[in-house]
mmCIF file of C-alpha atoms in Angstrom:
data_model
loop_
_atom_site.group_PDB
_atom_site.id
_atom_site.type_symbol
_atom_site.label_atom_id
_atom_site.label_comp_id
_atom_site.label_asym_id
_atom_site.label_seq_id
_atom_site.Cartn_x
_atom_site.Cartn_y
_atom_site.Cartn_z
ATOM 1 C CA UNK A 5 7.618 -23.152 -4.812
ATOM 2 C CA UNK A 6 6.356 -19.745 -6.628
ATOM 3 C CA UNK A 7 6.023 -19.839 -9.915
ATOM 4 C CA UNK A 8 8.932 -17.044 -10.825
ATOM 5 C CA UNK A 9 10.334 -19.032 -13.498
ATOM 6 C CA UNK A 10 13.519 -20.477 -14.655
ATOM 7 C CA UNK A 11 16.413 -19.992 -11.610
ATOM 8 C CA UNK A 12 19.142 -18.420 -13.721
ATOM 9 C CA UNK A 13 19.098 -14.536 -13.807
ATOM 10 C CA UNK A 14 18.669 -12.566 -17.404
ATOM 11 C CA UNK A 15 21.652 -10.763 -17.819
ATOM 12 C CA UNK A 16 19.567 -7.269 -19.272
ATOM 13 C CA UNK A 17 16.717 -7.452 -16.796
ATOM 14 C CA UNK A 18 19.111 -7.607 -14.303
ATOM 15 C CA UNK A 19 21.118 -4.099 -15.160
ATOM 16 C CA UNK A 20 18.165 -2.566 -15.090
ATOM 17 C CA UNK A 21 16.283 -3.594 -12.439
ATOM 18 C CA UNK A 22 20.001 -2.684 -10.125
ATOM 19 C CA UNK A 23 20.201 0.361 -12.435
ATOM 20 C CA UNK A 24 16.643 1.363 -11.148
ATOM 21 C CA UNK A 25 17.723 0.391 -7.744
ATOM 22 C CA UNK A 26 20.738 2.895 -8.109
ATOM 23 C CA UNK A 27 18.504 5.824 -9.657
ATOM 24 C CA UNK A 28 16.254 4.918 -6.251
ATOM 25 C CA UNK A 29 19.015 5.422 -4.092
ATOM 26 C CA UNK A 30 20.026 8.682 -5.645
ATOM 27 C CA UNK A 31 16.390 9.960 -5.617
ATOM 28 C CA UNK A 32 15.928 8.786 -1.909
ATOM 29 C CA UNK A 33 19.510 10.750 -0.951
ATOM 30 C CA UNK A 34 18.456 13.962 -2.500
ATOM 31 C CA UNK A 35 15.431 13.615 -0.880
ATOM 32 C CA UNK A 36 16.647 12.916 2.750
ATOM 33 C CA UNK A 37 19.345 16.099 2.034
ATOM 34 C CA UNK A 38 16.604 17.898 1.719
ATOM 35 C CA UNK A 39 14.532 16.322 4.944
ATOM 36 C CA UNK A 40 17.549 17.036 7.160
ATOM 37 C CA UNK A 41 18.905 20.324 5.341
ATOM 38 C CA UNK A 42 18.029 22.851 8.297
ATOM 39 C CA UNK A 43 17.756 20.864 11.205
ATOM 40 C CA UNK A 44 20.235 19.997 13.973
ATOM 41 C CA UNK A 45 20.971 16.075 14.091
ATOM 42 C CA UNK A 46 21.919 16.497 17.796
ATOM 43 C CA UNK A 47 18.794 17.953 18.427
ATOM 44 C CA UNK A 48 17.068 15.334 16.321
ATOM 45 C CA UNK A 49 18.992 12.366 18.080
ATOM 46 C CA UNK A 50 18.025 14.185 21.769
ATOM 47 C CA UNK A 51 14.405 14.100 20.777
ATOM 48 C CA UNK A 52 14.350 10.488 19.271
ATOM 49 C CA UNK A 53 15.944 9.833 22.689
ATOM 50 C CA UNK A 54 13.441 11.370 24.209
ATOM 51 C CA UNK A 55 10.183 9.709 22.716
ATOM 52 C CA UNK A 56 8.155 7.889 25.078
ATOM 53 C CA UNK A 57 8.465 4.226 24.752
ATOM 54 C CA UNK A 58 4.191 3.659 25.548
ATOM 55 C CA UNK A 59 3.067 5.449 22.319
ATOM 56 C CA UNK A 60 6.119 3.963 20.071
ATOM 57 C CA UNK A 61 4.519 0.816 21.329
ATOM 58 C CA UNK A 62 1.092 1.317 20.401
ATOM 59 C CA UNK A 63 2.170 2.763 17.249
ATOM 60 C CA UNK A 64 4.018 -0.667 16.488
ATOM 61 C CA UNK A 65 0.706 -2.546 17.441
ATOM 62 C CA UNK A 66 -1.028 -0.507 15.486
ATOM 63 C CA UNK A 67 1.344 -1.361 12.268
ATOM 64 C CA UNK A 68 0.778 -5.238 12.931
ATOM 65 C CA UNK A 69 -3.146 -4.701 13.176
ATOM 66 C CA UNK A 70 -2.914 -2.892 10.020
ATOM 67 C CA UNK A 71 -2.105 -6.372 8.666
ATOM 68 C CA UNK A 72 -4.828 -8.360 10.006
ATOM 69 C CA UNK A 73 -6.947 -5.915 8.449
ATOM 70 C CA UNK A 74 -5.877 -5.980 5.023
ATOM 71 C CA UNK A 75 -6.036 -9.601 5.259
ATOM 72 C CA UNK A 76 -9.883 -9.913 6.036
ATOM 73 C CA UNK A 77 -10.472 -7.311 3.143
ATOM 74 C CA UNK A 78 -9.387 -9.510 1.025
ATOM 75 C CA UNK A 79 -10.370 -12.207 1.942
ATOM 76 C CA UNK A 80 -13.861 -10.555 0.870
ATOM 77 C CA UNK A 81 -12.481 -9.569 -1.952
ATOM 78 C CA UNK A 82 -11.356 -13.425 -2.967
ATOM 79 C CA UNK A 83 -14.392 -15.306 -2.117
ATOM 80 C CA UNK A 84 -15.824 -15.449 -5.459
ATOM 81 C CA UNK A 85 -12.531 -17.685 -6.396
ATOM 82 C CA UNK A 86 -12.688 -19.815 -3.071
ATOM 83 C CA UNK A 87 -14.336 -19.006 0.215
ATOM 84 C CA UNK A 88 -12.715 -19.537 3.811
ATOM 85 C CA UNK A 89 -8.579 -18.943 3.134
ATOM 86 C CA UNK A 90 -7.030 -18.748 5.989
ATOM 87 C CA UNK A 91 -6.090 -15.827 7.532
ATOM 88 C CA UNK A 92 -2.502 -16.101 8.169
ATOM 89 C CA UNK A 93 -1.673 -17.198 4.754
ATOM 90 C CA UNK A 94 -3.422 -13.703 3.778
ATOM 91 C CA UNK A 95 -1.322 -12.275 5.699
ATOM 92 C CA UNK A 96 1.394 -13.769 4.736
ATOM 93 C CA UNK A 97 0.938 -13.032 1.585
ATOM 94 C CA UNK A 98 0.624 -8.752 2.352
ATOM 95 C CA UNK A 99 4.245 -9.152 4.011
ATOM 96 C CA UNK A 100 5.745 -10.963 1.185
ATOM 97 C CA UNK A 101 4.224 -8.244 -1.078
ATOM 98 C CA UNK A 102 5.154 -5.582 1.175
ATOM 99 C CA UNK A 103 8.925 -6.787 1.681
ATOM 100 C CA UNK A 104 9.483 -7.413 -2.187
ATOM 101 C CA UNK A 105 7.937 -3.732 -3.089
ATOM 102 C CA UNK A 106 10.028 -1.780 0.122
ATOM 103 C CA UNK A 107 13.270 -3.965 -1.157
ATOM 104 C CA UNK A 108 13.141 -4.091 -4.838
ATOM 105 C CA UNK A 109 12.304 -1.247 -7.363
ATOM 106 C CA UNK A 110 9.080 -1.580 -9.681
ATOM 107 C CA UNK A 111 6.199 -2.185 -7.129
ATOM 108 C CA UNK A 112 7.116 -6.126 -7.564
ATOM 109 C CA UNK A 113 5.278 -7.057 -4.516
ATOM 110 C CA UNK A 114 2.157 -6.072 -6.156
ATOM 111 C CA UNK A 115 2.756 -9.252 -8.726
ATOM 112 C CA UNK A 116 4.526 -11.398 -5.617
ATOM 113 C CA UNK A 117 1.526 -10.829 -3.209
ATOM 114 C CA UNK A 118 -0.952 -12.601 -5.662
ATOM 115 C CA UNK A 119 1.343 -14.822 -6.711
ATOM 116 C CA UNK A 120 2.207 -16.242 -3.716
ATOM 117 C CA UNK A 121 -2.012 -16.479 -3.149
ATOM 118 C CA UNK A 122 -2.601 -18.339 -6.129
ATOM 119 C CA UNK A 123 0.263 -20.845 -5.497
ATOM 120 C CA UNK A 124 -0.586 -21.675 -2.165
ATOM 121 C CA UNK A 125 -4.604 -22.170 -2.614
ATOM 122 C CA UNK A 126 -4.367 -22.890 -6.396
ATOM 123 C CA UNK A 127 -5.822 -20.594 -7.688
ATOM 124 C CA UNK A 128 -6.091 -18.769 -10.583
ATOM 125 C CA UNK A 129 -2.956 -16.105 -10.602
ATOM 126 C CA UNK A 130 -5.187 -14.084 -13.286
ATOM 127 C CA UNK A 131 -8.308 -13.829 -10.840
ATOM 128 C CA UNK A 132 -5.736 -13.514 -7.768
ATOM 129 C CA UNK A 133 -4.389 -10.255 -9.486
ATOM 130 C CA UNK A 134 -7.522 -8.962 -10.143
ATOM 131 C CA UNK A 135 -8.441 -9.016 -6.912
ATOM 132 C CA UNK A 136 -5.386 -6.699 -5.915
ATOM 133 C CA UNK A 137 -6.140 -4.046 -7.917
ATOM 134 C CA UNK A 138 -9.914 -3.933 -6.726
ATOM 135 C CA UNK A 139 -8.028 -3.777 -3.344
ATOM 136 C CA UNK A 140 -6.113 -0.943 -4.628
ATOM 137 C CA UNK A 141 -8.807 1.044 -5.919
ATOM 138 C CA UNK A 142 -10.544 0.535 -2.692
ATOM 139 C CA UNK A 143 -7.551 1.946 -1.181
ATOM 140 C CA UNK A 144 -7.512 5.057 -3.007
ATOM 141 C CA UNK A 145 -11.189 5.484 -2.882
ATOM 142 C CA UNK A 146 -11.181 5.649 0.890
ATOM 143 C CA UNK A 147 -7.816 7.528 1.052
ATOM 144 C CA UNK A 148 -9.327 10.415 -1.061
ATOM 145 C CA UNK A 149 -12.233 10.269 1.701
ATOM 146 C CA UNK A 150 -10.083 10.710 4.845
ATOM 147 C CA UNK A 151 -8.296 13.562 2.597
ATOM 148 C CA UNK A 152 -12.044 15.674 2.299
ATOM 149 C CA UNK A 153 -12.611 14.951 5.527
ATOM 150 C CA UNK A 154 -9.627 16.225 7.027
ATOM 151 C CA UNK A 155 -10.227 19.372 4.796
ATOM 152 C CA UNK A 156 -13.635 19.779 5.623
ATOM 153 C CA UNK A 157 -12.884 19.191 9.765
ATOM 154 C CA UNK A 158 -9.302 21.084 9.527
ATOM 155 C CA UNK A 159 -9.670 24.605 7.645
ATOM 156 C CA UNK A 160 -6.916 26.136 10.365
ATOM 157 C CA UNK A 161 -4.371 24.314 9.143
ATOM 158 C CA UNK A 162 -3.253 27.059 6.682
ATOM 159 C CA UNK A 163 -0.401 28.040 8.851
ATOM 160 C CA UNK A 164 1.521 27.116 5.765
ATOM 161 C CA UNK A 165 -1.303 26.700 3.081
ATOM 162 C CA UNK A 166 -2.771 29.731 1.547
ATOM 163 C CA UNK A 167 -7.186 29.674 2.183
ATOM 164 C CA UNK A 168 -6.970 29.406 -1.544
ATOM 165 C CA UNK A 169 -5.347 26.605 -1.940
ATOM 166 C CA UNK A 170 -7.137 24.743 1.060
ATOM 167 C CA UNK A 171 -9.851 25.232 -0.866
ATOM 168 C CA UNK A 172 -8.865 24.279 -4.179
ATOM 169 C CA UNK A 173 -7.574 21.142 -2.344
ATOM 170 C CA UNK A 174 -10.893 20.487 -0.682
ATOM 171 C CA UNK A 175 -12.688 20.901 -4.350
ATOM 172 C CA UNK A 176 -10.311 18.090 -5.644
ATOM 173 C CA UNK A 177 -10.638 16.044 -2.585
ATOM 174 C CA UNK A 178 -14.088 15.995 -3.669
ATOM 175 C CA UNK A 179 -14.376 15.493 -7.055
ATOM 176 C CA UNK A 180 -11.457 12.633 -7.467
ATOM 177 C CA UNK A 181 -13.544 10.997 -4.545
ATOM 178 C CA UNK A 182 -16.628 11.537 -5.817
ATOM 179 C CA UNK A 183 -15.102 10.125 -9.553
ATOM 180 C CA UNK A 184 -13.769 7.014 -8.261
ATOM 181 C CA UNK A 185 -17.259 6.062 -6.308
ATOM 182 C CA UNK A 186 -18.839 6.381 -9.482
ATOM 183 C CA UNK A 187 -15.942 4.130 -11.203
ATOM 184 C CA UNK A 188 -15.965 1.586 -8.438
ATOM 185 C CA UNK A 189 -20.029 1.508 -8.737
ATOM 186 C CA UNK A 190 -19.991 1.421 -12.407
ATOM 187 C CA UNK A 191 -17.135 -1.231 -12.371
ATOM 188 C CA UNK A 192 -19.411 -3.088 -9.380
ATOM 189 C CA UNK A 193 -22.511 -3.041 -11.994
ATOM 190 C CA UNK A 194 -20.421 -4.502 -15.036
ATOM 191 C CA UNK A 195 -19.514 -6.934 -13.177
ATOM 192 C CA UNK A 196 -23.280 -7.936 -13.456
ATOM 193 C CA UNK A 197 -22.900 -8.956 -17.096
ATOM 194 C CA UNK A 198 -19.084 -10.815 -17.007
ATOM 195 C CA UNK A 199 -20.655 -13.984 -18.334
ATOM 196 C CA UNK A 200 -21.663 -11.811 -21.873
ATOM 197 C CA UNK A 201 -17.948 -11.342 -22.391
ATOM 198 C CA UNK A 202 -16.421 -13.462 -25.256
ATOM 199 C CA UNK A 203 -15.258 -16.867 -24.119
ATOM 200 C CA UNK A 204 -11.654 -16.952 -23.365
ATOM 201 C CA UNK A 205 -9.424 -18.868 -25.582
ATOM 202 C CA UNK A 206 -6.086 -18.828 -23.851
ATOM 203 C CA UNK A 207 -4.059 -18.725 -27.026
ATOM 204 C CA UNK A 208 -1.644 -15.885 -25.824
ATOM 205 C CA UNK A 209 -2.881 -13.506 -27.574
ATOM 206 C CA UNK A 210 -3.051 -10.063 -26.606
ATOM 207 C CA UNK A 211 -6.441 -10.015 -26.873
ATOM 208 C CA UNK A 212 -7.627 -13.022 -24.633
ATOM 209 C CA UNK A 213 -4.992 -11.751 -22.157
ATOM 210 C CA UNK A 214 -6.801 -8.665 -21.669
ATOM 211 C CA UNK A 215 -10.473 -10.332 -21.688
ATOM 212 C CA UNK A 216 -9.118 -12.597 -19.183
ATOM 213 C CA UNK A 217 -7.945 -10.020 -17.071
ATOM 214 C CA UNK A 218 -11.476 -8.076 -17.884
ATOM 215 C CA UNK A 219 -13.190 -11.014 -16.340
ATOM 216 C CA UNK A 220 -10.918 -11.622 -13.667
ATOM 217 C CA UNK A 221 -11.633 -8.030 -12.874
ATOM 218 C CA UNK A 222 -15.496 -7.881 -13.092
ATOM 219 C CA UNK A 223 -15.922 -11.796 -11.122
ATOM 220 C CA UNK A 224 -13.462 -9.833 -8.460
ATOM 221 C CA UNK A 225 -15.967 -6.683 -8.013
ATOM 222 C CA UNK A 226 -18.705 -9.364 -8.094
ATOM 223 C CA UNK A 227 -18.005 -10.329 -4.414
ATOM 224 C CA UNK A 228 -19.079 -6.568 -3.317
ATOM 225 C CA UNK A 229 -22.779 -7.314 -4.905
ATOM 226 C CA UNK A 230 -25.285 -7.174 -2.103
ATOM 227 C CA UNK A 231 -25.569 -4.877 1.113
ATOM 228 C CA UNK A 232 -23.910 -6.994 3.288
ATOM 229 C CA UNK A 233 -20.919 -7.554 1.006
ATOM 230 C CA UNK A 234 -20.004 -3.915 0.018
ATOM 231 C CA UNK A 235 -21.222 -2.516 3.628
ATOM 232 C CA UNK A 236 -18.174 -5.111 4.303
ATOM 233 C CA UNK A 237 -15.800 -3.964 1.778
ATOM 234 C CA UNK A 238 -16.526 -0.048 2.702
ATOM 235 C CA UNK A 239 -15.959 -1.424 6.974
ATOM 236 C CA UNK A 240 -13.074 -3.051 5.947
ATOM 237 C CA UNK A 241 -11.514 -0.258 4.296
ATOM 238 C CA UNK A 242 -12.000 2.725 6.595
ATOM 239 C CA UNK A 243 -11.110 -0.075 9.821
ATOM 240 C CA UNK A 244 -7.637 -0.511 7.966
ATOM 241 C CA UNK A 245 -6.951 3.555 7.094
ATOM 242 C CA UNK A 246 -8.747 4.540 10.749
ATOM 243 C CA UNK A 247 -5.892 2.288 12.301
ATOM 244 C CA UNK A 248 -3.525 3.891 10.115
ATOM 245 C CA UNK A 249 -4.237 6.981 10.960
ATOM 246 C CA UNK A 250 -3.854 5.971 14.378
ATOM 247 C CA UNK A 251 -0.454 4.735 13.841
ATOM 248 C CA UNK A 252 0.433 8.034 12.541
ATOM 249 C CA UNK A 253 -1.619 9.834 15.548
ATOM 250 C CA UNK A 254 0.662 7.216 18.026
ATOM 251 C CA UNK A 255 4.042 7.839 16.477
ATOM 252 C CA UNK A 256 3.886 11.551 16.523
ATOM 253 C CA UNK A 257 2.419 11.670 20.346
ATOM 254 C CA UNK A 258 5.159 9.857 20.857
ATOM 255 C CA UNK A 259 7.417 13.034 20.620
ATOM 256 C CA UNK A 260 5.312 14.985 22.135
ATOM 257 C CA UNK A 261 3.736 16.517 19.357
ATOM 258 C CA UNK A 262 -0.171 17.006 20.658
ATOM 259 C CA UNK A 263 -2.152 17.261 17.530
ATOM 260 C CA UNK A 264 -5.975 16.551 16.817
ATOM 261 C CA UNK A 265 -6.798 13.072 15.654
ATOM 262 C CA UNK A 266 -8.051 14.500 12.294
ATOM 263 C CA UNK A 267 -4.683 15.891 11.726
ATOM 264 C CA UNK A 268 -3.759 12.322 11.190
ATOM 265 C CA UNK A 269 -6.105 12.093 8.248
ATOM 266 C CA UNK A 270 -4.356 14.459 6.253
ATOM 267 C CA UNK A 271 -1.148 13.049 7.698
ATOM 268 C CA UNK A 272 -1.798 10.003 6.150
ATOM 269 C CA UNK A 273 -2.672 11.089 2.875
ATOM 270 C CA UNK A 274 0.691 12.401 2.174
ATOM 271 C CA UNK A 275 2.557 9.825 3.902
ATOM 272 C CA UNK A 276 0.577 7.850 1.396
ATOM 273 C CA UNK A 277 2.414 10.064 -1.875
ATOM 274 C CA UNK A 278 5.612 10.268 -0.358
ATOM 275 C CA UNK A 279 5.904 6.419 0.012
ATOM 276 C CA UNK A 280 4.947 5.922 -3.271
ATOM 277 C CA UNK A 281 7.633 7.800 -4.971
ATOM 278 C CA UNK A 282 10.120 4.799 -6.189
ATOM 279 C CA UNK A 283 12.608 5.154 -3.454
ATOM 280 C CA UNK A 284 14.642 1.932 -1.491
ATOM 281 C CA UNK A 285 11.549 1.441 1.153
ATOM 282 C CA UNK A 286 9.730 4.936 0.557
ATOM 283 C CA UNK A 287 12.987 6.533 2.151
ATOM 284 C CA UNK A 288 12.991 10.311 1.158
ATOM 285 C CA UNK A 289 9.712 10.535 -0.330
ATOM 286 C CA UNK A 290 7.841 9.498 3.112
ATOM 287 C CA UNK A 291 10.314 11.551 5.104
ATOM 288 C CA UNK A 292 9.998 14.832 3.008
ATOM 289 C CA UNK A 293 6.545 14.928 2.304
ATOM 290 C CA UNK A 294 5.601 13.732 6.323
ATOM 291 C CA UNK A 295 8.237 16.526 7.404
ATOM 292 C CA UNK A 296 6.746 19.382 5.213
ATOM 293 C CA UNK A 297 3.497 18.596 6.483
ATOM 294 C CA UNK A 298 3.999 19.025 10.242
ATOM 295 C CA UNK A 299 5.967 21.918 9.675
ATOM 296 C CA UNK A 300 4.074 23.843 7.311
ATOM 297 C CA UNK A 301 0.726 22.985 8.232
ATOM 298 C CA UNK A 302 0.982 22.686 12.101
ATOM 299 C CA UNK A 303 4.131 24.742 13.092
ATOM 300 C CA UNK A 304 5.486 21.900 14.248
ATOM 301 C CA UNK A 305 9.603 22.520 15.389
ATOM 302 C CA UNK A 306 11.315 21.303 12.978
ATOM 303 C CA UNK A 307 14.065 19.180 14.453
ATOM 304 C CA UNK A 308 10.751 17.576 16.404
ATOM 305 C CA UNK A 309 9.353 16.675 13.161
ATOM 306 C CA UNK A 310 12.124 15.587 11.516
ATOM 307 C CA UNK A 311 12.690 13.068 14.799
ATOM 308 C CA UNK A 312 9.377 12.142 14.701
ATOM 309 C CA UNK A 313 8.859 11.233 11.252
ATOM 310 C CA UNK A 314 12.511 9.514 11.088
ATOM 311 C CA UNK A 315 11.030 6.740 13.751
ATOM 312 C CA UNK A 316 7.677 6.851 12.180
ATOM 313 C CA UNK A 317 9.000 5.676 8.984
ATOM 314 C CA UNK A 318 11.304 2.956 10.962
ATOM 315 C CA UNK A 319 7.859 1.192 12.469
ATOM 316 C CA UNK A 320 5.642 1.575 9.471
ATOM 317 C CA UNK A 321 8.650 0.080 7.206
ATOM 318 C CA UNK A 322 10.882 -2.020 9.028
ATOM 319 C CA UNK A 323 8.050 -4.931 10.585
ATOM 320 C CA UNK A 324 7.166 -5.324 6.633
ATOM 321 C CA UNK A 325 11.107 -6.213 5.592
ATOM 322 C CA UNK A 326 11.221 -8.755 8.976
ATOM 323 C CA UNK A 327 8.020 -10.612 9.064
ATOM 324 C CA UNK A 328 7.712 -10.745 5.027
ATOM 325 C CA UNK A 329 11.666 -11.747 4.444
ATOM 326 C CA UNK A 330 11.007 -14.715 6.827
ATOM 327 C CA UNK A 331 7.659 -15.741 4.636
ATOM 328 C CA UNK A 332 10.060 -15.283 1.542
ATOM 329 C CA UNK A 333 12.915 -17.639 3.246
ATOM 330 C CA UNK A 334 10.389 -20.437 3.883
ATOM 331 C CA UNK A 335 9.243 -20.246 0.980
ATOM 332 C CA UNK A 336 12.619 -20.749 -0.796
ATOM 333 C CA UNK A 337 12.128 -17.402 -2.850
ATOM 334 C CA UNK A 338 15.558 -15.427 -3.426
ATOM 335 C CA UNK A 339 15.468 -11.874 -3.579
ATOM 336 C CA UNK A 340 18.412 -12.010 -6.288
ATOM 337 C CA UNK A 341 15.837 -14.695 -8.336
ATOM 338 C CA UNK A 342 13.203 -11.930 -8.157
ATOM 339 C CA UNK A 343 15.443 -9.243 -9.481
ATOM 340 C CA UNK A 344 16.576 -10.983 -12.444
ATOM 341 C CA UNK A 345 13.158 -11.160 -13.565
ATOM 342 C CA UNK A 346 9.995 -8.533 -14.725
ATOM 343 C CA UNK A 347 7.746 -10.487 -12.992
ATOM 344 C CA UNK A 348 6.515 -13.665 -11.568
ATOM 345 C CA UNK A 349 5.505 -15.973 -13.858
ATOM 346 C CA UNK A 350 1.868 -15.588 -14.922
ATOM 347 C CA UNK A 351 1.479 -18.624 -15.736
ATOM 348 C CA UNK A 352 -2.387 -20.071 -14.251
ATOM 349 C CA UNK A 353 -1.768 -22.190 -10.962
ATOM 350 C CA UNK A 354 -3.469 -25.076 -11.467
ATOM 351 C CA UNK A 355 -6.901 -24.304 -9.887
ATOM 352 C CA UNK A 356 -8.899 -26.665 -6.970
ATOM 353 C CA UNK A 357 -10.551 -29.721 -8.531
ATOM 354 C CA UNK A 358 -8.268 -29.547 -11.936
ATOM 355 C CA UNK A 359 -5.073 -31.526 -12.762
#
């Protein structure tokens, strides 16, 4: 059982974790409005009708490999805490994490994912975490690279975006890249020196809390030291957003819409926005922002897009809610249990070799 606490539901947490949930709903129906505001749904239903069942396959595929992916990254990413955790409870884990954050407001999954890690191996939830957000930045890191790229490879696109601003974009691209390289490498060399950090005394206090997470952190980034390792991490990374892209590439051939594979890098990138705007599942956010893009940028007819997007959003989402609300029901954990609290406990799992 995951350690989310006591069973009963707190009465405040609870109206505001549904009163988020509303405010999502709201945010995600003004944004859909907006997605479907000059198109015509029969149109939109002819062309989903019409998508060729080959490419919506491969896109699907493409979703699941995704997984497997993320998995081996981190397991990388965790072998300073244990070495040779099993792939499928990896994955595992990235549905759970995926299912709780598409179905419950906050970004929960990011606490459930490591959660569930730490409970299953025991190991420590603090270190577990850590290693998340080193995944994250990773993400982000590479993201911001497939971004320049597609800038760099795709100056045309300004059908919809002024030279200038392509431009200005491209200059961004290049200095948020370049800024978190030199973050992740200056992060990578701290990590050098963890052991000269104070000795934790886990009192509770806000200040051994934060050293503990500091060190959790640093002996995370310690499993890229060495060629091998970070030439690893970096494969790892651009494997899982290179088969994202391709998911994106799939889904839109699917309708028929024949666009350069680098197209899909930018694609991705704001896929990658809209999806992160706190809607039920990224509904709205991914829809508008994918929508805008194929319009604006490649002409794309907009009932076409609007089809194509609509289905895209289906097999990037839907597998996640499936596959990860079965690993929740096995695992006994209630989706009402996990809204009536802030968080998982954070309490340490008792770690291999200790009581």
């Amino acid at each position: 059982m995951l350690p989310w606490g006591a069973s009963s539901l707190a009465k405040g947490v609870v109206v505001k974790n549904v009163l988020k949930l509303v405010l999502g709903f709201v945010l995600a129906g003004g944004l859909l409005w907006w997605f479907f505001r000059d198109v015509d749904l029969e149109s939109v239903a002819h062309d989903v009708g019409e998508a060729r069942w080959g490419w919506l396959g491969a896109c699907l595929a493409l979703t699941l490999l995704h997984y497997f992916f993320r998995a081996l990254r981190w397991r990388l990413l965790l072998r300073p805490l244990k070495r040779g955790i099993s792939i499928q409870v990896l994955v595992e884990g990235v549905l759970a994490g995926y299912a709780v954050s598409f179905l419950l407001p906050g970004r929960l999954g990011e606490l459930v994912r490591p959660a569930f890690l730490a409970r299953r191996e025991r190991l420590s939830m603090t270190g577990t975490l850590a290693t998340v957000g080193v995944d994250r930045l990773l993400d982000g890191a590479t993201l911001t690279v497939f971004l320049v790229v597609f800038l760099v490879l795709a100056p045309g696109i300004a059908n919809g975006i002024p030279l200038a601003m392509a431009r200005n974009l491209r200059l961004g691209g290049i200095v948020v890249g370049g800024g978190m390289a030199a973050l992740l490498m200056g992060l990578s060399l701290a990590a050098l020196y963890r052991r000269r950090l104070p000795a934790l005394r886990l009192d509770g206090s806000w200040r051994d809390r934060a050293l503990g997470m500091l060190r959790s952190s640093l002996e995370a980034l310690s499993a890229l030291h060495g060629v091998r390792p970070l030439a690893g991490a970096i494969l790892g990374s651009l494997l899982i957003w290179l088969v994202l892209a391709a998911q994106a590439w799939t889904g839109i051939r699917a309708f028929g819409i024949d666009l350069p594979f680098t197209s899909s890098f930018g694609l991705i990138a704001v896929l990658a926005v809209g999806i992160a705007i706190p809607t039920p599942a990224g509904a709205g956010g991914f829809h508008a922002v994918g929508g805008a893009f194929l319009i604006q940028a490649y002409g794309v007819d907009p009932s076409l897009a609007v089809a194509a997007i609509l289905v895209l959003h289906l097999i990037s989402v839907v597998p996640s809610i499936i596959l990860g609300g079965v690993v929740l029901a096995r695992e006994g954990i209630s989706l009402g249990e996990l809204a009536g609290q802030r968080a998982p406990d954070m309490t340490e799992a008792p770690v291999e070799g200790q009581p």
